[in-house]
Amino acid sequence: MTVYLCIIMRTRDQKKYDTIVKSTIKLTNKLGFSGISISKIAKEANVSPATIYIYFENKEDLLTTIYYDIRKKASESVLTNIDANMSIKEQFYAIWGNSFSFYLNHPEYVQYREQFEQTKMMENIKTDDFELNKYTIEILTQGIQNRIIQNLPIPLLISFAFIPIITLVRLHFSNVLTMGEKEIMDACNIAWKSIVL
């Protein structure tokens, strides 16, 4: 009986946590980081401000945790069915295509991520903590060593090859550019050609 009650408690708490996170993303995308507060988030999530402090130390901790969570979800989704037995080009195309699909399916993450990366909170983010980032660096480094990819600084290669994904997804949802299957493949080809020898 005791075990059963503990399981119920954990399930209820996780739901509250998820509600707080979803409400924070929704409000942030609507009002911007400067326009939100713990009280506004609590009202949107239909919980008391004190409840939020059970899960997060402060607003910055809440916002940063959400950013890490988005990047973690992206890593898990993008790296599915990708392994070292694939060629460098195959891995690149898989990462690029999977990344685009992930953010296309989660436009709320695109907007939140873009806003977060323009704040001072980004200064405390360690990109090495993200599995996708580490894996991408590994294949780019291997590509350079195998003389497949240009011998340029990794951040420069990533800027040309992968950063445009977020911009393209945003343009798609802004109806400035329609990204169908052909356009996605064309964009991926351009990204590959921008870094390959």
PDB file of C-alpha atoms in Angstrom:
ATOM      1  CA  MET A   1       0.000   0.000   0.000  1.00  0.00           C
ATOM      2  CA  THR A   2       2.827   2.374   0.855  1.00  0.00           C
ATOM      3  CA  VAL A   3       4.591   1.712  -2.459  1.00  0.00           C
ATOM      4  CA  TYR A   4       1.382   2.416  -4.353  1.00  0.00           C
ATOM      5  CA  LEU A   5       0.943   5.796  -2.658  1.00  0.00           C
ATOM      6  CA  CYS A   6       4.543   6.793  -3.469  1.00  0.00           C
ATOM      7  CA  ILE A   7       4.031   6.010  -7.149  1.00  0.00           C
ATOM      8  CA  ILE A   8       0.905   8.169  -7.248  1.00  0.00           C
ATOM      9  CA  MET A   9       2.797  11.054  -5.616  1.00  0.00           C
ATOM     10  CA  ARG A  10       5.628  10.887  -8.184  1.00  0.00           C
ATOM     11  CA  THR A  11       3.187  10.810 -11.097  1.00  0.00           C
ATOM     12  CA  ARG A  12       1.311  13.841  -9.781  1.00  0.00           C
ATOM     13  CA  ASP A  13       4.536  15.798  -9.222  1.00  0.00           C
ATOM     14  CA  GLN A  14       5.791  15.030 -12.746  1.00  0.00           C
ATOM     15  CA  LYS A  15       2.561  16.347 -14.193  1.00  0.00           C
ATOM     16  CA  LYS A  16       2.962  19.581 -12.264  1.00  0.00           C
ATOM     17  CA  TYR A  17       6.552  19.859 -13.419  1.00  0.00           C
ATOM     18  CA  ASP A  18       5.540  19.321 -17.058  1.00  0.00           C
ATOM     19  CA  THR A  19       2.746  21.869 -16.748  1.00  0.00           C
ATOM     20  CA  ILE A  20       5.129  24.459 -15.328  1.00  0.00           C
ATOM     21  CA  VAL A  21       7.605  23.858 -18.158  1.00  0.00           C
ATOM     22  CA  LYS A  22       4.956  24.038 -20.889  1.00  0.00           C
ATOM     23  CA  SER A  23       3.464  27.179 -19.387  1.00  0.00           C
ATOM     24  CA  THR A  24       6.894  28.806 -19.184  1.00  0.00           C
ATOM     25  CA  ILE A  25       7.659  28.063 -22.820  1.00  0.00           C
ATOM     26  CA  LYS A  26       4.243  29.361 -23.884  1.00  0.00           C
ATOM     27  CA  LEU A  27       4.571  32.604 -21.935  1.00  0.00           C
ATOM     28  CA  THR A  28       8.191  33.156 -22.930  1.00  0.00           C
ATOM     29  CA  ASN A  29       7.350  32.798 -26.606  1.00  0.00           C
ATOM     30  CA  LYS A  30       4.438  35.194 -26.167  1.00  0.00           C
ATOM     31  CA  LEU A  31       5.932  37.847 -23.867  1.00  0.00           C
ATOM     32  CA  GLY A  32       9.701  37.381 -24.155  1.00  0.00           C
ATOM     33  CA  PHE A  33      12.075  36.661 -21.282  1.00  0.00           C
ATOM     34  CA  SER A  34      11.784  40.163 -19.860  1.00  0.00           C
ATOM     35  CA  GLY A  35       7.998  39.960 -19.811  1.00  0.00           C
ATOM     36  CA  ILE A  36       7.593  36.880 -17.665  1.00  0.00           C
ATOM     37  CA  SER A  37       7.766  36.343 -13.920  1.00  0.00           C
ATOM     38  CA  ILE A  38       7.290  33.456 -11.514  1.00  0.00           C
ATOM     39  CA  SER A  39       3.850  34.822 -10.603  1.00  0.00           C
ATOM     40  CA  LYS A  40       2.745  34.962 -14.251  1.00  0.00           C
ATOM     41  CA  ILE A  41       4.046  31.450 -14.876  1.00  0.00           C
ATOM     42  CA  ALA A  42       2.268  30.175 -11.769  1.00  0.00           C
ATOM     43  CA  LYS A  43      -0.999  31.737 -12.925  1.00  0.00           C
ATOM     44  CA  GLU A  44      -0.650  30.223 -16.400  1.00  0.00           C
ATOM     45  CA  ALA A  45       0.200  26.804 -14.943  1.00  0.00           C
ATOM     46  CA  ASN A  46      -2.595  27.081 -12.365  1.00  0.00           C
ATOM     47  CA  VAL A  47      -0.213  26.453  -9.451  1.00  0.00           C
ATOM     48  CA  SER A  48       1.023  28.619  -6.607  1.00  0.00           C
ATOM     49  CA  PRO A  49       4.373  30.444  -6.970  1.00  0.00           C
ATOM     50  CA  ALA A  50       5.597  28.381  -4.006  1.00  0.00           C
ATOM     51  CA  THR A  51       5.034  25.205  -6.030  1.00  0.00           C
ATOM     52  CA  ILE A  52       7.430  26.397  -8.729  1.00  0.00           C
ATOM     53  CA  TYR A  53      10.149  26.909  -6.136  1.00  0.00           C
ATOM     54  CA  ILE A  54       9.854  23.248  -5.172  1.00  0.00           C
ATOM     55  CA  TYR A  55      11.287  22.358  -8.575  1.00  0.00           C
ATOM     56  CA  PHE A  56      13.446  25.377  -9.421  1.00  0.00           C
ATOM     57  CA  GLU A  57      15.662  27.704  -7.372  1.00  0.00           C
ATOM     58  CA  ASN A  58      14.591  30.837  -9.264  1.00  0.00           C
ATOM     59  CA  LYS A  59      13.453  32.080 -12.651  1.00  0.00           C
ATOM     60  CA  GLU A  60      16.907  31.775 -14.192  1.00  0.00           C
ATOM     61  CA  ASP A  61      17.180  28.169 -13.037  1.00  0.00           C
ATOM     62  CA  LEU A  62      13.775  27.447 -14.557  1.00  0.00           C
ATOM     63  CA  LEU A  63      14.627  29.040 -17.905  1.00  0.00           C
ATOM     64  CA  THR A  64      18.049  27.407 -18.084  1.00  0.00           C
ATOM     65  CA  THR A  65      16.705  23.982 -17.161  1.00  0.00           C
ATOM     66  CA  ILE A  66      14.165  24.230 -19.972  1.00  0.00           C
ATOM     67  CA  TYR A  67      16.908  25.141 -22.448  1.00  0.00           C
ATOM     68  CA  TYR A  68      18.985  22.132 -21.406  1.00  0.00           C
ATOM     69  CA  ASP A  69      15.913  19.927 -21.644  1.00  0.00           C
ATOM     70  CA  ILE A  70      15.167  21.095 -25.188  1.00  0.00           C
ATOM     71  CA  ARG A  71      18.743  20.417 -26.271  1.00  0.00           C
ATOM     72  CA  LYS A  72      18.663  16.983 -24.594  1.00  0.00           C
ATOM     73  CA  LYS A  73      15.429  16.051 -26.362  1.00  0.00           C
ATOM     74  CA  ALA A  74      16.936  17.201 -29.651  1.00  0.00           C
ATOM     75  CA  SER A  75      20.015  15.029 -29.112  1.00  0.00           C
ATOM     76  CA  GLU A  76      17.957  11.943 -28.317  1.00  0.00           C
ATOM     77  CA  SER A  77      15.731  12.448 -31.338  1.00  0.00           C
ATOM     78  CA  VAL A  78      18.412  13.395 -33.868  1.00  0.00           C
ATOM     79  CA  LEU A  79      20.903  10.660 -33.001  1.00  0.00           C
ATOM     80  CA  THR A  80      18.349   7.873 -33.332  1.00  0.00           C
ATOM     81  CA  ASN A  81      19.476   5.274 -35.913  1.00  0.00           C
ATOM     82  CA  ILE A  82      22.840   6.984 -36.495  1.00  0.00           C
ATOM     83  CA  ASP A  83      26.017   4.991 -35.909  1.00  0.00           C
ATOM     84  CA  ALA A  84      29.726   5.104 -36.652  1.00  0.00           C
ATOM     85  CA  ASN A  85      29.425   2.458 -39.390  1.00  0.00           C
ATOM     86  CA  MET A  86      27.806   5.030 -41.645  1.00  0.00           C
ATOM     87  CA  SER A  87      30.036   7.171 -43.848  1.00  0.00           C
ATOM     88  CA  ILE A  88      30.829  10.736 -42.794  1.00  0.00           C
ATOM     89  CA  LYS A  89      28.473  12.029 -45.478  1.00  0.00           C
ATOM     90  CA  GLU A  90      25.676   9.664 -44.432  1.00  0.00           C
ATOM     91  CA  GLN A  91      26.027  10.708 -40.796  1.00  0.00           C
ATOM     92  CA  PHE A  92      26.055  14.377 -41.760  1.00  0.00           C
ATOM     93  CA  TYR A  93      22.885  14.039 -43.850  1.00  0.00           C
ATOM     94  CA  ALA A  94      21.156  12.027 -41.118  1.00  0.00           C
ATOM     95  CA  ILE A  95      22.019  14.582 -38.429  1.00  0.00           C
ATOM     96  CA  TRP A  96      20.981  17.485 -40.636  1.00  0.00           C
ATOM     97  CA  GLY A  97      17.704  15.912 -41.731  1.00  0.00           C
ATOM     98  CA  ASN A  98      16.785  14.657 -38.267  1.00  0.00           C
ATOM     99  CA  SER A  99      17.578  18.046 -36.738  1.00  0.00           C
ATOM    100  CA  PHE A 100      15.361  19.802 -39.233  1.00  0.00           C
ATOM    101  CA  SER A 101      12.512  17.337 -38.616  1.00  0.00           C
ATOM    102  CA  PHE A 102      12.801  17.689 -34.844  1.00  0.00           C
ATOM    103  CA  TYR A 103      12.508  21.469 -34.846  1.00  0.00           C
ATOM    104  CA  LEU A 104       9.875  21.393 -37.588  1.00  0.00           C
ATOM    105  CA  ASN A 105       7.759  19.260 -35.253  1.00  0.00           C
ATOM    106  CA  HIS A 106       8.471  21.529 -32.274  1.00  0.00           C
ATOM    107  CA  PRO A 107       8.190  25.167 -33.397  1.00  0.00           C
ATOM    108  CA  GLU A 108       7.777  26.247 -29.772  1.00  0.00           C
ATOM    109  CA  TYR A 109      11.300  24.974 -29.085  1.00  0.00           C
ATOM    110  CA  VAL A 110      12.712  26.956 -31.994  1.00  0.00           C
ATOM    111  CA  GLN A 111      11.332  30.233 -30.687  1.00  0.00           C
ATOM    112  CA  TYR A 112      12.377  29.518 -27.111  1.00  0.00           C
ATOM    113  CA  ARG A 113      15.880  28.457 -28.109  1.00  0.00           C
ATOM    114  CA  GLU A 114      16.421  31.515 -30.298  1.00  0.00           C
ATOM    115  CA  GLN A 115      15.376  33.846 -27.483  1.00  0.00           C
ATOM    116  CA  PHE A 116      17.424  32.070 -24.832  1.00  0.00           C
ATOM    117  CA  GLU A 117      20.593  32.152 -26.931  1.00  0.00           C
ATOM    118  CA  GLN A 118      20.361  35.940 -27.082  1.00  0.00           C
ATOM    119  CA  THR A 119      20.449  36.296 -23.294  1.00  0.00           C
ATOM    120  CA  LYS A 120      23.341  36.504 -20.837  1.00  0.00           C
ATOM    121  CA  MET A 121      22.229  33.156 -19.429  1.00  0.00           C
ATOM    122  CA  MET A 122      23.861  31.572 -22.476  1.00  0.00           C
ATOM    123  CA  GLU A 123      27.256  32.512 -21.041  1.00  0.00           C
ATOM    124  CA  ASN A 124      26.828  29.795 -18.423  1.00  0.00           C
ATOM    125  CA  ILE A 125      25.849  27.093 -20.900  1.00  0.00           C
ATOM    126  CA  LYS A 126      28.429  24.400 -21.655  1.00  0.00           C
ATOM    127  CA  THR A 127      27.802  23.123 -25.165  1.00  0.00           C
ATOM    128  CA  ASP A 128      29.977  20.116 -24.402  1.00  0.00           C
ATOM    129  CA  ASP A 129      27.100  18.896 -22.225  1.00  0.00           C
ATOM    130  CA  PHE A 130      24.976  18.262 -25.300  1.00  0.00           C
ATOM    131  CA  GLU A 131      25.392  14.784 -26.813  1.00  0.00           C
ATOM    132  CA  LEU A 132      24.422  15.972 -30.295  1.00  0.00           C
ATOM    133  CA  ASN A 133      27.047  18.703 -30.197  1.00  0.00           C
ATOM    134  CA  LYS A 134      29.752  16.275 -29.102  1.00  0.00           C
ATOM    135  CA  TYR A 135      28.794  13.760 -31.796  1.00  0.00           C
ATOM    136  CA  THR A 136      28.743  16.430 -34.496  1.00  0.00           C
ATOM    137  CA  ILE A 137      32.197  17.646 -33.486  1.00  0.00           C
ATOM    138  CA  GLU A 138      33.472  14.060 -33.643  1.00  0.00           C
ATOM    139  CA  ILE A 139      32.281  13.430 -37.197  1.00  0.00           C
ATOM    140  CA  LEU A 140      33.503  16.815 -38.415  1.00  0.00           C
ATOM    141  CA  THR A 141      36.904  16.165 -36.865  1.00  0.00           C
ATOM    142  CA  GLN A 142      37.010  12.726 -38.444  1.00  0.00           C
ATOM    143  CA  GLY A 143      36.000  14.240 -41.770  1.00  0.00           C
ATOM    144  CA  ILE A 144      38.890  16.714 -41.551  1.00  0.00           C
ATOM    145  CA  GLN A 145      41.343  13.951 -40.683  1.00  0.00           C
ATOM    146  CA  ASN A 146      40.129  11.852 -43.622  1.00  0.00           C
ATOM    147  CA  ARG A 147      40.392  14.888 -45.923  1.00  0.00           C
ATOM    148  CA  ILE A 148      36.678  14.872 -46.669  1.00  0.00           C
ATOM    149  CA  ILE A 149      35.840  18.103 -44.887  1.00  0.00           C
ATOM    150  CA  GLN A 150      37.717  21.397 -45.075  1.00  0.00           C
ATOM    151  CA  ASN A 151      40.359  21.906 -42.414  1.00  0.00           C
ATOM    152  CA  LEU A 152      38.674  24.869 -40.754  1.00  0.00           C
ATOM    153  CA  PRO A 153      37.791  25.635 -37.119  1.00  0.00           C
ATOM    154  CA  ILE A 154      34.920  23.419 -35.967  1.00  0.00           C
ATOM    155  CA  PRO A 155      32.746  26.367 -34.812  1.00  0.00           C
ATOM    156  CA  LEU A 156      33.037  27.849 -38.311  1.00  0.00           C
ATOM    157  CA  LEU A 157      31.998  24.562 -39.936  1.00  0.00           C
ATOM    158  CA  ILE A 158      29.031  24.226 -37.587  1.00  0.00           C
ATOM    159  CA  SER A 159      27.977  27.818 -38.260  1.00  0.00           C
ATOM    160  CA  PHE A 160      27.769  27.215 -41.993  1.00  0.00           C
ATOM    161  CA  ALA A 161      26.417  23.653 -41.903  1.00  0.00           C
ATOM    162  CA  PHE A 162      23.989  23.427 -38.986  1.00  0.00           C
ATOM    163  CA  ILE A 163      23.064  26.827 -37.540  1.00  0.00           C
ATOM    164  CA  PRO A 164      20.971  27.705 -40.649  1.00  0.00           C
ATOM    165  CA  ILE A 165      18.540  24.898 -39.717  1.00  0.00           C
ATOM    166  CA  ILE A 166      16.892  27.058 -37.056  1.00  0.00           C
ATOM    167  CA  THR A 167      16.628  29.992 -39.474  1.00  0.00           C
ATOM    168  CA  LEU A 168      15.069  27.823 -42.186  1.00  0.00           C
ATOM    169  CA  VAL A 169      12.514  26.363 -39.784  1.00  0.00           C
ATOM    170  CA  ARG A 170      11.613  29.864 -38.609  1.00  0.00           C
ATOM    171  CA  LEU A 171      11.208  31.061 -42.210  1.00  0.00           C
ATOM    172  CA  HIS A 172       9.000  28.064 -42.904  1.00  0.00           C
ATOM    173  CA  PHE A 173       6.634  28.885 -40.042  1.00  0.00           C
ATOM    174  CA  SER A 174       6.664  32.553 -41.020  1.00  0.00           C
ATOM    175  CA  ASN A 175       5.413  31.552 -44.488  1.00  0.00           C
ATOM    176  CA  VAL A 176       8.426  33.247 -46.040  1.00  0.00           C
ATOM    177  CA  LEU A 177       9.744  29.962 -47.387  1.00  0.00           C
ATOM    178  CA  THR A 178       8.007  26.617 -47.840  1.00  0.00           C
ATOM    179  CA  MET A 179      10.295  23.770 -46.805  1.00  0.00           C
ATOM    180  CA  GLY A 180       8.986  20.657 -48.549  1.00  0.00           C
ATOM    181  CA  GLU A 181      10.999  17.469 -49.066  1.00  0.00           C
ATOM    182  CA  LYS A 182      12.814  18.885 -52.096  1.00  0.00           C
ATOM    183  CA  GLU A 183      13.687  22.145 -50.359  1.00  0.00           C
ATOM    184  CA  ILE A 184      14.927  20.275 -47.282  1.00  0.00           C
ATOM    185  CA  MET A 185      17.193  18.093 -49.407  1.00  0.00           C
ATOM    186  CA  ASP A 186      18.410  21.125 -51.380  1.00  0.00           C
ATOM    187  CA  ALA A 187      19.262  22.913 -48.141  1.00  0.00           C
ATOM    188  CA  CYS A 188      21.065  19.855 -46.803  1.00  0.00           C
ATOM    189  CA  ASN A 189      23.070  19.605 -50.037  1.00  0.00           C
ATOM    190  CA  ILE A 190      24.061  23.260 -49.745  1.00  0.00           C
ATOM    191  CA  ALA A 191      25.110  22.725 -46.130  1.00  0.00           C
ATOM    192  CA  TRP A 192      27.262  19.720 -47.083  1.00  0.00           C
ATOM    193  CA  LYS A 193      28.859  21.502 -50.025  1.00  0.00           C
ATOM    194  CA  SER A 194      29.710  24.469 -47.801  1.00  0.00           C
ATOM    195  CA  ILE A 195      32.115  22.356 -45.733  1.00  0.00           C
ATOM    196  CA  VAL A 196      33.250  19.492 -47.974  1.00  0.00           C
ATOM    197  CA  LEU A 197      36.517  19.568 -49.928  1.00  0.00           C
TER     198      LEU A 197
END
